[in-house]
Amino acid sequence: GENVEQHPSTLSVQEGDSAVIKCTYSDSASNYFPWYKQELGKGPQLIIDIRSNVGEKKDQRIAVTLNKTAKHFSLHITETQPEDSAVYFCAGGGNKLVFGAGTILRVKS
Amino acid sequence: DGGITQSPKYLFRKEGQNVTLSCEQNLNHDAMYWYRQDPGQGLRLIYYSQIVNDFQKGDIAEGYSVSREKKESFPLTVTSAQKNPTAFYLCASSLQGQNTEAFFGQGTRLTVV
């Protein structure tokens, strides 16, 4: 089955800097890669997703890149703000999603 | 408002008791899922259902049971056979089973004492 690994487990950045979170996956048949943001005590919310026929997708300050050959995908957040502080999860799969272990992002003001 | 609702938000039970967590959605989604979240770990799939009256085991189904009698509802029972039931439980739904956004509820934090 699919296995998704996520790095780093924690990330601290200064407000205004960029943050990058990376994930690798094992199943070459996986074709859907969403990213979720989870705030304390709440359920995860989708922030961006990418499908395997696309290499990059951008939505304002957030972008995701996918390298199918290397089986890795990354989340890029530019101009970070304190409200970006949360836990971020990547996921991959086809019939069912497998989630990474999560990254705690802290944006220091 | 459309959405997915989990209740209760906090739940306390004595060891050895079964407990049922509620999950209701009014998004007209076919697929529903239950995940368990522990500190430092990702979301692990317990059970999922892609259609009414049908469900499949996920990666950590032992000690749990579900039913899907209605499209809107997917309750999860944590049985006394679950060895370490204290966790944060998340329910999700999606329009289809594949390659579509999953919408999550706010979660239920279960503490077994």
PDB file of N, CA and C in Angstrom, chain A residues 37-77:
ATOM      1  N   LYS A  37      -4.604  21.936   6.326  1.00  0.00           N
ATOM      2  CA  LYS A  37      -4.159  22.759   7.453  1.00  0.00           C
ATOM      3  C   LYS A  37      -5.084  22.458   8.630  1.00  0.00           C
ATOM      4  N   GLN A  38      -4.493  22.192   9.789  1.00  0.00           N
ATOM      5  CA  GLN A  38      -5.298  21.906  10.965  1.00  0.00           C
ATOM      6  C   GLN A  38      -4.932  22.870  12.082  1.00  0.00           C
ATOM      7  N   GLU A  39      -5.918  23.629  12.534  1.00  0.00           N
ATOM      8  CA  GLU A  39      -5.727  24.521  13.677  1.00  0.00           C
ATOM      9  C   GLU A  39      -6.111  23.779  14.949  1.00  0.00           C
ATOM     10  N   LEU A  40      -5.636  24.282  16.054  1.00  0.00           N
ATOM     11  CA  LEU A  40      -5.781  23.590  17.334  1.00  0.00           C
ATOM     12  C   LEU A  40      -7.238  23.277  17.653  1.00  0.00           C
ATOM     13  N   GLY A  41      -7.521  22.009  17.929  1.00  0.00           N
ATOM     14  CA  GLY A  41      -8.853  21.592  18.332  1.00  0.00           C
ATOM     15  C   GLY A  41      -9.869  21.531  17.208  1.00  0.00           C
ATOM     16  N   LYS A  42      -9.406  21.641  15.962  1.00  0.00           N
ATOM     17  CA  LYS A  42     -10.327  21.623  14.829  1.00  0.00           C
ATOM     18  C   LYS A  42      -9.981  20.514  13.862  1.00  0.00           C
ATOM     19  N   GLY A  43     -10.885  20.269  12.937  1.00  0.00           N
ATOM     20  CA  GLY A  43     -10.607  19.297  11.893  1.00  0.00           C
ATOM     21  C   GLY A  43      -9.749  19.908  10.796  1.00  0.00           C
ATOM     22  N   PRO A  44      -9.031  19.094  10.034  1.00  0.00           N
ATOM     23  CA  PRO A  44      -8.202  19.606   8.931  1.00  0.00           C
ATOM     24  C   PRO A  44      -9.073  20.228   7.839  1.00  0.00           C
ATOM     25  N   GLN A  45      -8.503  21.238   7.178  1.00  0.00           N
ATOM     26  CA  GLN A  45      -9.179  21.870   6.046  1.00  0.00           C
ATOM     27  C   GLN A  45      -8.257  21.865   4.844  1.00  0.00           C
ATOM     28  N   LEU A  46      -8.800  21.538   3.684  1.00  0.00           N
ATOM     29  CA  LEU A  46      -8.007  21.520   2.457  1.00  0.00           C
ATOM     30  C   LEU A  46      -7.555  22.936   2.108  1.00  0.00           C
ATOM     31  N   ILE A  47      -6.253  23.080   1.815  1.00  0.00           N
ATOM     32  CA  ILE A  47      -5.765  24.394   1.391  1.00  0.00           C
ATOM     33  C   ILE A  47      -5.357  24.389  -0.079  1.00  0.00           C
ATOM     34  N   ILE A  48      -4.903  23.276  -0.588  1.00  0.00           N
ATOM     35  CA  ILE A  48      -4.538  23.167  -1.989  1.00  0.00           C
ATOM     36  C   ILE A  48      -4.362  21.694  -2.328  1.00  0.00           C
ATOM     37  N   ASP A  49      -4.583  21.340  -3.575  1.00  0.00           N
ATOM     38  CA  ASP A  49      -4.351  19.960  -3.991  1.00  0.00           C
ATOM     39  C   ASP A  49      -3.801  19.943  -5.408  1.00  0.00           C
ATOM     40  N   ILE A  50      -3.210  18.828  -5.768  1.00  0.00           N
ATOM     41  CA  ILE A  50      -2.630  18.704  -7.106  1.00  0.00           C
ATOM     42  C   ILE A  50      -2.850  17.279  -7.602  1.00  0.00           C
ATOM     43  N   ARG A  51      -3.089  17.164  -8.890  1.00  0.00           N
ATOM     44  CA  ARG A  51      -3.260  15.862  -9.488  1.00  0.00           C
ATOM     45  C   ARG A  51      -2.067  15.532 -10.362  1.00  0.00           C
ATOM     46  N   SER A  52      -1.920  14.270 -10.676  1.00  0.00           N
ATOM     47  CA  SER A  52      -0.652  13.804 -11.251  1.00  0.00           C
ATOM     48  C   SER A  52      -0.408  14.280 -12.673  1.00  0.00           C
ATOM     49  N   ASN A  53      -1.389  14.891 -13.290  1.00  0.00           N
ATOM     50  CA  ASN A  53      -1.163  15.400 -14.640  1.00  0.00           C
ATOM     51  C   ASN A  53      -0.688  16.860 -14.626  1.00  0.00           C
ATOM     52  N   VAL A  54      -0.400  17.351 -13.420  1.00  0.00           N
ATOM     53  CA  VAL A  54       0.033  18.745 -13.258  1.00  0.00           C
ATOM     54  C   VAL A  54       1.313  18.756 -12.443  1.00  0.00           C
ATOM     55  N   GLY A  55       2.283  19.631 -12.786  1.00  0.00           N
ATOM     56  CA  GLY A  55       3.545  19.683 -12.063  1.00  0.00           C
ATOM     57  C   GLY A  55       3.575  20.734 -10.970  1.00  0.00           C
ATOM     58  N   GLU A  56       2.748  21.783 -11.126  1.00  0.00           N
ATOM     59  CA  GLU A  56       2.766  22.863 -10.158  1.00  0.00           C
ATOM     60  C   GLU A  56       1.411  23.545 -10.150  1.00  0.00           C
ATOM     61  N   LYS A  57       1.030  24.009  -8.957  1.00  0.00           N
ATOM     62  CA  LYS A  57      -0.239  24.724  -8.819  1.00  0.00           C
ATOM     63  C   LYS A  57      -0.061  25.807  -7.779  1.00  0.00           C
ATOM     64  N   LYS A  58      -0.626  26.975  -8.044  1.00  0.00           N
ATOM     65  CA  LYS A  58      -0.433  28.102  -7.142  1.00  0.00           C
ATOM     66  C   LYS A  58      -1.768  28.745  -6.800  1.00  0.00           C
ATOM     67  N   ASP A  59      -1.894  29.172  -5.530  1.00  0.00           N
ATOM     68  CA  ASP A  59      -3.088  29.876  -5.087  1.00  0.00           C
ATOM     69  C   ASP A  59      -2.640  30.957  -4.116  1.00  0.00           C
ATOM     70  N   GLN A  60      -2.485  32.162  -4.610  1.00  0.00           N
ATOM     71  CA  GLN A  60      -2.026  33.317  -3.834  1.00  0.00           C
ATOM     72  C   GLN A  60      -0.667  33.003  -3.210  1.00  0.00           C
ATOM     73  N   ARG A  61      -0.578  32.934  -1.883  1.00  0.00           N
ATOM     74  CA  ARG A  61       0.728  32.714  -1.235  1.00  0.00           C
ATOM     75  C   ARG A  61       1.120  31.241  -1.128  1.00  0.00           C
ATOM     76  N   ILE A  62       0.266  30.366  -1.585  1.00  0.00           N
ATOM     77  CA  ILE A  62       0.501  28.938  -1.421  1.00  0.00           C
ATOM     78  C   ILE A  62       0.741  28.292  -2.787  1.00  0.00           C
ATOM     79  N   ALA A  63       1.718  27.413  -2.857  1.00  0.00           N
ATOM     80  CA  ALA A  63       1.985  26.682  -4.092  1.00  0.00           C
ATOM     81  C   ALA A  63       2.354  25.249  -3.745  1.00  0.00           C
ATOM     82  N   VAL A  64       2.051  24.349  -4.646  1.00  0.00           N
ATOM     83  CA  VAL A  64       2.443  22.948  -4.489  1.00  0.00           C
ATOM     84  C   VAL A  64       3.136  22.503  -5.764  1.00  0.00           C
ATOM     85  N   THR A  65       4.216  21.741  -5.614  1.00  0.00           N
ATOM     86  CA  THR A  65       4.927  21.178  -6.754  1.00  0.00           C
ATOM     87  C   THR A  65       4.926  19.667  -6.632  1.00  0.00           C
ATOM     88  N   LEU A  66       4.883  18.995  -7.757  1.00  0.00           N
ATOM     89  CA  LEU A  66       4.848  17.535  -7.790  1.00  0.00           C
ATOM     90  C   LEU A  66       5.892  17.020  -8.769  1.00  0.00           C
ATOM     91  N   ASN A  67       6.718  16.097  -8.306  1.00  0.00           N
ATOM     92  CA  ASN A  67       7.697  15.425  -9.156  1.00  0.00           C
ATOM     93  C   ASN A  67       7.368  13.942  -9.149  1.00  0.00           C
ATOM     94  N   LYS A  68       6.681  13.488 -10.170  1.00  0.00           N
ATOM     95  CA  LYS A  68       6.226  12.097 -10.202  1.00  0.00           C
ATOM     96  C   LYS A  68       7.373  11.110 -10.365  1.00  0.00           C
ATOM     97  N   THR A  69       8.396  11.528 -11.067  1.00  0.00           N
ATOM     98  CA  THR A  69       9.537  10.629 -11.270  1.00  0.00           C
ATOM     99  C   THR A  69      10.210  10.320  -9.945  1.00  0.00           C
ATOM    100  N   ALA A  70      10.404  11.359  -9.148  1.00  0.00           N
ATOM    101  CA  ALA A  70      11.059  11.198  -7.852  1.00  0.00           C
ATOM    102  C   ALA A  70      10.076  10.840  -6.745  1.00  0.00           C
ATOM    103  N   LYS A  71       8.799  10.875  -7.040  1.00  0.00           N
ATOM    104  CA  LYS A  71       7.740  10.578  -6.064  1.00  0.00           C
ATOM    105  C   LYS A  71       7.831  11.514  -4.868  1.00  0.00           C
ATOM    106  N   HIS A  72       7.913  12.788  -5.125  1.00  0.00           N
ATOM    107  CA  HIS A  72       7.817  13.725  -4.021  1.00  0.00           C
ATOM    108  C   HIS A  72       7.050  14.973  -4.426  1.00  0.00           C
ATOM    109  N   PHE A  73       6.455  15.602  -3.430  1.00  0.00           N
ATOM    110  CA  PHE A  73       5.700  16.825  -3.648  1.00  0.00           C
ATOM    111  C   PHE A  73       5.912  17.747  -2.453  1.00  0.00           C
ATOM    112  N   SER A  74       5.803  19.025  -2.703  1.00  0.00           N
ATOM    113  CA  SER A  74       6.160  20.013  -1.687  1.00  0.00           C
ATOM    114  C   SER A  74       5.120  21.122  -1.607  1.00  0.00           C
ATOM    115  N   LEU A  75       4.987  21.669  -0.399  1.00  0.00           N
ATOM    116  CA  LEU A  75       4.125  22.827  -0.150  1.00  0.00           C
ATOM    117  C   LEU A  75       5.020  24.028   0.104  1.00  0.00           C
ATOM    118  N   HIS A  76       4.728  25.129  -0.573  1.00  0.00           N
ATOM    119  CA  HIS A  76       5.501  26.353  -0.412  1.00  0.00           C
ATOM    120  C   HIS A  76       4.550  27.456   0.044  1.00  0.00           C
ATOM    121  N   ILE A  77       4.875  28.084   1.165  1.00  0.00           N
ATOM    122  CA  ILE A  77       4.096  29.221   1.646  1.00  0.00           C
ATOM    123  C   ILE A  77       5.028  30.433   1.645  1.00  0.00           C
TER     124      ILE A  77
END
